[in-house]
PDB file of N, CA and C in Angstrom:
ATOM      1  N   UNK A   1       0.843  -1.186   0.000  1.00 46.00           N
ATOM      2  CA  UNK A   1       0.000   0.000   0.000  1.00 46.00           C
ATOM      3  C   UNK A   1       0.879   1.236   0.000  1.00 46.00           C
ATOM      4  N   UNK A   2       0.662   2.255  -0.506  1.00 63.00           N
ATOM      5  CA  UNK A   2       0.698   3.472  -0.828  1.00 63.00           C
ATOM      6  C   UNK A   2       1.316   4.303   0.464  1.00 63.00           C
ATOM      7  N   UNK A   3       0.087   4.075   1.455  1.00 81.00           N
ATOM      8  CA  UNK A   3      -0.030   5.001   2.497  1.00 81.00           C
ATOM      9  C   UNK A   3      -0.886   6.474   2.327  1.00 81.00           C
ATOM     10  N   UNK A   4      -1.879   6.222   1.046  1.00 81.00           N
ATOM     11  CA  UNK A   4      -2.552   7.196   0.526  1.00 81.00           C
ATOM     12  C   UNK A   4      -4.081   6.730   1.421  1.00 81.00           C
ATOM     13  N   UNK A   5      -4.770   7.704   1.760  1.00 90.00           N
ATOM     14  CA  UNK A   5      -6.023   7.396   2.066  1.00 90.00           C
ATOM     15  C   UNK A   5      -6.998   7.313   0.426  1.00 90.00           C
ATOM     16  N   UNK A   6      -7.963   6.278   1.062  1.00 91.00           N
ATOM     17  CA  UNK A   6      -8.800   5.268   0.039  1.00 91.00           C
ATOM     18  C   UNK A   6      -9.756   6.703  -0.804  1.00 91.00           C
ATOM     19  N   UNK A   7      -9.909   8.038   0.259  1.00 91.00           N
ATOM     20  CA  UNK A   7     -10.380   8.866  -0.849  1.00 91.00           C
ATOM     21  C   UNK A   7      -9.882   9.410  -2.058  1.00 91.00           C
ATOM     22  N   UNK A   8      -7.906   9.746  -1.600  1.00 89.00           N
ATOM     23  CA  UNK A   8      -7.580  10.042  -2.578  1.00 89.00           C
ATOM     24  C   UNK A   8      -6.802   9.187  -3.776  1.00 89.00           C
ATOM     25  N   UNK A   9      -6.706   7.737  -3.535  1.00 89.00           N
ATOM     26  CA  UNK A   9      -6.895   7.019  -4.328  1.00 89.00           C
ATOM     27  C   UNK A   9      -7.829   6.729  -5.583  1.00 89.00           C
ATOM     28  N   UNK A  10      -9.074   7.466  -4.866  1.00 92.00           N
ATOM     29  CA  UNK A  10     -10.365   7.308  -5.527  1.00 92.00           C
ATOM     30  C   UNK A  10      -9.745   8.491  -6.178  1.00 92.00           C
ATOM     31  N   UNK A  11      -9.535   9.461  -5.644  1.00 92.00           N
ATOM     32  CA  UNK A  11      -9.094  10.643  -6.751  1.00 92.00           C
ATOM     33  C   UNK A  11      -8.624  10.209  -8.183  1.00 92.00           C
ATOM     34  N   UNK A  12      -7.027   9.615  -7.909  1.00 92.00           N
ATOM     35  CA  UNK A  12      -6.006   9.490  -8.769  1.00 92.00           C
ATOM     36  C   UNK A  12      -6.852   8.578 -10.030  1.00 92.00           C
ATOM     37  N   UNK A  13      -7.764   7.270  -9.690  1.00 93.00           N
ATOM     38  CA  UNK A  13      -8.771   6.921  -9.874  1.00 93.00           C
ATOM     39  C   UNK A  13      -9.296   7.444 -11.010  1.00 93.00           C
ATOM     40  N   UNK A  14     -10.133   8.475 -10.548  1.00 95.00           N
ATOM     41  CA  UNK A  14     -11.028   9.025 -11.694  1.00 95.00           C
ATOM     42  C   UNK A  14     -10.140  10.400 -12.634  1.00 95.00           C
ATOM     43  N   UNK A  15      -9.075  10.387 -11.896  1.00 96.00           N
ATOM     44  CA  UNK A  15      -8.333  11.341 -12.685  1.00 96.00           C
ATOM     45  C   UNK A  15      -7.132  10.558 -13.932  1.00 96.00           C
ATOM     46  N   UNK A  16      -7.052   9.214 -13.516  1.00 97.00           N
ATOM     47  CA  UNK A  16      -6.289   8.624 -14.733  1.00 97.00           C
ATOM     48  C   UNK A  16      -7.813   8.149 -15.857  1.00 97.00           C
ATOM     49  N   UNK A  17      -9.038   7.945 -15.323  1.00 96.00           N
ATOM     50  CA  UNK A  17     -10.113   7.326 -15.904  1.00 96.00           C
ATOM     51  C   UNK A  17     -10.361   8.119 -17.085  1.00 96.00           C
ATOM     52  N   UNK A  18     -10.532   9.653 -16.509  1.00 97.00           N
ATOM     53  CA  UNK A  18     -10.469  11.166 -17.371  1.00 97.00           C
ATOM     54  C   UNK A  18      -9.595  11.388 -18.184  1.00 97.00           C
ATOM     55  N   UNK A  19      -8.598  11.068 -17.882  1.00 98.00           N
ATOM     56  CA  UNK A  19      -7.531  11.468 -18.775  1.00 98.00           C
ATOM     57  C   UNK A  19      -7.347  10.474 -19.982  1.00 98.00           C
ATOM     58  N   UNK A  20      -7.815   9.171 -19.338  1.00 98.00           N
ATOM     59  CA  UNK A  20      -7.813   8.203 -20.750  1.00 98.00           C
ATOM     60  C   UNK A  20      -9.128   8.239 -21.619  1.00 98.00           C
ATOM     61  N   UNK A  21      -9.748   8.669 -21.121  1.00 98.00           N
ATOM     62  CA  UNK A  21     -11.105   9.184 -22.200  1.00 98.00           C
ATOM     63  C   UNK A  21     -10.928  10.311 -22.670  1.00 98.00           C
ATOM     64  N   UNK A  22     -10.223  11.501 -22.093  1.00 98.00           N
ATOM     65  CA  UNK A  22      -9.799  11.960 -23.165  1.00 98.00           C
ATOM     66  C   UNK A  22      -9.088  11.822 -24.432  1.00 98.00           C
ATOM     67  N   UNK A  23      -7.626  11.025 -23.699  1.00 98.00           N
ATOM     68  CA  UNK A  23      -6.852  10.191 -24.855  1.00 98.00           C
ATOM     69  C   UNK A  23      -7.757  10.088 -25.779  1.00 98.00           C
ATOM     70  N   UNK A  24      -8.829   9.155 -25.671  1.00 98.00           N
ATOM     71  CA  UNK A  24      -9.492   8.178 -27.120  1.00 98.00           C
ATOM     72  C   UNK A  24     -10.232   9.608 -27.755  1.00 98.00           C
ATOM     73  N   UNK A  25     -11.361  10.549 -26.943  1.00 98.00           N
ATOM     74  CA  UNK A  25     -11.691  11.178 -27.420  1.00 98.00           C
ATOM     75  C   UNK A  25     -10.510  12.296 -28.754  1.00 98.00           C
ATOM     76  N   UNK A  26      -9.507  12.416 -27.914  1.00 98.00           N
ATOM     77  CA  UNK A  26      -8.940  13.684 -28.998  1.00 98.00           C
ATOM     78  C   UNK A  26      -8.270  12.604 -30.234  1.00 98.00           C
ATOM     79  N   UNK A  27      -7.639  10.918 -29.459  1.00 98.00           N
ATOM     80  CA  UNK A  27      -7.570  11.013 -31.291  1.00 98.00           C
ATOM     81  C   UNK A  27      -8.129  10.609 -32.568  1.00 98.00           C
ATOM     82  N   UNK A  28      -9.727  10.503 -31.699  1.00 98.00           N
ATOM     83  CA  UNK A  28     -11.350   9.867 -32.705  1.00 98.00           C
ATOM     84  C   UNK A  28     -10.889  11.341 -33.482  1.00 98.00           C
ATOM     85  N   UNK A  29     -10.741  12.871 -32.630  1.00 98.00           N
ATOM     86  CA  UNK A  29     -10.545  13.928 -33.307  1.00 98.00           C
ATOM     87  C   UNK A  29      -9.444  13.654 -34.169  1.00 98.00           C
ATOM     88  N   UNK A  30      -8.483  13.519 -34.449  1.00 98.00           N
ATOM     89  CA  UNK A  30      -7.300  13.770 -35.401  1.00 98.00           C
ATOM     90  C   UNK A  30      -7.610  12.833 -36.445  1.00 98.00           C
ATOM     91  N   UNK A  31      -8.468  11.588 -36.502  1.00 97.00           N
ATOM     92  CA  UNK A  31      -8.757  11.007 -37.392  1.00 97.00           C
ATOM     93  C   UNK A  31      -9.690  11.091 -37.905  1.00 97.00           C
ATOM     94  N   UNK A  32     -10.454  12.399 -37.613  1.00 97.00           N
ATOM     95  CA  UNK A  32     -11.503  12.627 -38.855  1.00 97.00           C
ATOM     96  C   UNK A  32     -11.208  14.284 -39.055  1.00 97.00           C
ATOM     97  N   UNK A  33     -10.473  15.062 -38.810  1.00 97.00           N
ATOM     98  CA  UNK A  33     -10.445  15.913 -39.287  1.00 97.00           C
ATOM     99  C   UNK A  33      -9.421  16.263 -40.568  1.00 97.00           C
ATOM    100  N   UNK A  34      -9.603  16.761 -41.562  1.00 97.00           N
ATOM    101  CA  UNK A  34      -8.580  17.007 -42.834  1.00 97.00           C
ATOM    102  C   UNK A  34      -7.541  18.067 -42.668  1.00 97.00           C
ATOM    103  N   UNK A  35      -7.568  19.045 -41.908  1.00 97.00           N
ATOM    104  CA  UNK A  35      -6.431  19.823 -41.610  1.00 97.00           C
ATOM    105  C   UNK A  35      -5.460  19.149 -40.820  1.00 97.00           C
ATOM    106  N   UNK A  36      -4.212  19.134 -41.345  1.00 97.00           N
ATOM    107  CA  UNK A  36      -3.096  18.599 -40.476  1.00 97.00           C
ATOM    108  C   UNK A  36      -2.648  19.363 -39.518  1.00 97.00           C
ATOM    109  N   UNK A  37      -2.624  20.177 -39.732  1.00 98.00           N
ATOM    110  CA  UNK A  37      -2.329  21.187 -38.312  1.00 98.00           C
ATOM    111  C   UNK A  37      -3.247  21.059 -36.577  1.00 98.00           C
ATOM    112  N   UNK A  38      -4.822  20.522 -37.465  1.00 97.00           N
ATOM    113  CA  UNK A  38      -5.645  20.285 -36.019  1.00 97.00           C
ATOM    114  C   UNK A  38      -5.677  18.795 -36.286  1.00 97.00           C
ATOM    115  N   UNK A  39      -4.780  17.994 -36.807  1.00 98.00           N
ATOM    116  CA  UNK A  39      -4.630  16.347 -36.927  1.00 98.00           C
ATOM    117  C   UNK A  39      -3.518  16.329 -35.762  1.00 98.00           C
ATOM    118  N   UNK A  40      -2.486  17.655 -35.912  1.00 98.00           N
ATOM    119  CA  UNK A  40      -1.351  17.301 -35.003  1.00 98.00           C
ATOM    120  C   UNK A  40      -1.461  17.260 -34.072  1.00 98.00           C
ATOM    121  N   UNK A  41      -2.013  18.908 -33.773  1.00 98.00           N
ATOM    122  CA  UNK A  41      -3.131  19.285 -32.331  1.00 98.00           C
ATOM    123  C   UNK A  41      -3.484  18.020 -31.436  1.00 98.00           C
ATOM    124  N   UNK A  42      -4.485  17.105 -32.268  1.00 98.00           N
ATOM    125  CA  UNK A  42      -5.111  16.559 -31.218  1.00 98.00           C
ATOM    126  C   UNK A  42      -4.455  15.355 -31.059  1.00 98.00           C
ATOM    127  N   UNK A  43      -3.591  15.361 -31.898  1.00 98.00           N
ATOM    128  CA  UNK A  43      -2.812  14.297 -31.565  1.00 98.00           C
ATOM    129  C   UNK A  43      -1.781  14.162 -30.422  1.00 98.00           C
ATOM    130  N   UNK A  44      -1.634  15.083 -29.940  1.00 98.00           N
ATOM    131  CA  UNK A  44      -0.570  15.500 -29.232  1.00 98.00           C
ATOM    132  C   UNK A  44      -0.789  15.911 -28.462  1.00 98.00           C
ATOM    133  N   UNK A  45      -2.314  16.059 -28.476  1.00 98.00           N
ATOM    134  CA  UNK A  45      -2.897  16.542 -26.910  1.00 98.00           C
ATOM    135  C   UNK A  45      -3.343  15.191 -26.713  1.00 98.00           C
ATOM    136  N   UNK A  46      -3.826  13.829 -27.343  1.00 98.00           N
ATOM    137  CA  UNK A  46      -4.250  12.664 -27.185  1.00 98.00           C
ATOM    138  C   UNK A  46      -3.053  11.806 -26.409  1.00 98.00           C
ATOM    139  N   UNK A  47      -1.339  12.289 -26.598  1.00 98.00           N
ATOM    140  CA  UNK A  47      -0.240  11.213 -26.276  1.00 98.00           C
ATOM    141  C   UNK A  47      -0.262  12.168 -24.818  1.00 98.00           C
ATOM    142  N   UNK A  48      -0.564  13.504 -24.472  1.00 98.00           N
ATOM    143  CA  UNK A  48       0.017  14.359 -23.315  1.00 98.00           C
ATOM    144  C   UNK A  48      -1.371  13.582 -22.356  1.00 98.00           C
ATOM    145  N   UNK A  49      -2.395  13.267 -22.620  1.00 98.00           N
ATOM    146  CA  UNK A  49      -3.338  13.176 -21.924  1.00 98.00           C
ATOM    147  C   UNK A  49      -3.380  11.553 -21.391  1.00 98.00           C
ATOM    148  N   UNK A  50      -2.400  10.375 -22.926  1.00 97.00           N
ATOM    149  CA  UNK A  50      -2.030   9.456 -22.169  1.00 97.00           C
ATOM    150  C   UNK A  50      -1.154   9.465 -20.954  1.00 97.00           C
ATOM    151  N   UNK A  51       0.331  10.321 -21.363  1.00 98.00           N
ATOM    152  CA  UNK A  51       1.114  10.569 -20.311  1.00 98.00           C
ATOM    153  C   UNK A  51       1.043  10.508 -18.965  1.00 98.00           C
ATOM    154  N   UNK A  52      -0.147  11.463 -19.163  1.00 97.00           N
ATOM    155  CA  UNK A  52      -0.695  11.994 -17.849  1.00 97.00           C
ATOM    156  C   UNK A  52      -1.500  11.390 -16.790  1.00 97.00           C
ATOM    157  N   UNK A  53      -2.282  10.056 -17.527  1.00 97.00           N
ATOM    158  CA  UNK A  53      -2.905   9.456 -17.281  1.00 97.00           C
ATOM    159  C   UNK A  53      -1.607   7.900 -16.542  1.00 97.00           C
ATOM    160  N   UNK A  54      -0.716   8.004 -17.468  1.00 96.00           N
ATOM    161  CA  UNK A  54       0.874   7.137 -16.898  1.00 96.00           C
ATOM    162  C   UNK A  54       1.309   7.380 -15.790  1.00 96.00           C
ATOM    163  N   UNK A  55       1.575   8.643 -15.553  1.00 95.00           N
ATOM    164  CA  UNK A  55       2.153   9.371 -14.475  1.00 95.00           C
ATOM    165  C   UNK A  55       1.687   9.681 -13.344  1.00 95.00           C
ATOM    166  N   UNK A  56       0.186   9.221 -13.269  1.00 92.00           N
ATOM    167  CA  UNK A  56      -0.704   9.216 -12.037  1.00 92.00           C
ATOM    168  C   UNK A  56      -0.449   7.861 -11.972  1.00 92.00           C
ATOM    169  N   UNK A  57      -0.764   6.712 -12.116  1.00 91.00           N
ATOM    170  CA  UNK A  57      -0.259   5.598 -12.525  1.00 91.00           C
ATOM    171  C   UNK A  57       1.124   4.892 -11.423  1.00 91.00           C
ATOM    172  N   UNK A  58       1.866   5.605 -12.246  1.00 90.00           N
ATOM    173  CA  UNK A  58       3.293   4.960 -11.657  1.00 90.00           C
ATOM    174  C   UNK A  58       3.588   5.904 -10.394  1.00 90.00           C
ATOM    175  N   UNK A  59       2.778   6.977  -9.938  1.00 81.00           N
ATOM    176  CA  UNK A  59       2.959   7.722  -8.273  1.00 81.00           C
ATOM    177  C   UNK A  59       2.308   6.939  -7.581  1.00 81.00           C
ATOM    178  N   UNK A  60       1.942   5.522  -8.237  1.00 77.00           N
ATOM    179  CA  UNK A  60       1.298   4.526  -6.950  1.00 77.00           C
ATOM    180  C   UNK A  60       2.207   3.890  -6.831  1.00 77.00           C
TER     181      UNK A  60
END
């Protein structure tokens, strides 16, 4: 165990849950839009939002 209390577990929880639905959401975006510039965009906000979702992750 952690040594985290079970609420803010629940936090980290719904904050990696969020962040990976974003993931999928932004890159459903980059694969239907035709500008490459907002293909990159969301692409790259789709790998920062996996990251992020990693990095809550491995602080357990």
């Amino acid at each position: 165990m952690t040594g985290l209390k079970q609420s803010e577990l629940n936090w980290i929880r719904e904050s990696v849950s969020g962040h990976m639905v974003s993931s999928c959401k932004l890159s459903d975006y980059a694969n239907q839009v035709q500008d490459p510039q907002l293909q990159q965009m969301f692409s790259k906000s789709s790998k920062d939002a996996k990251k992020a979702a990693q990095d809550l992750i491995k602080m357990l």
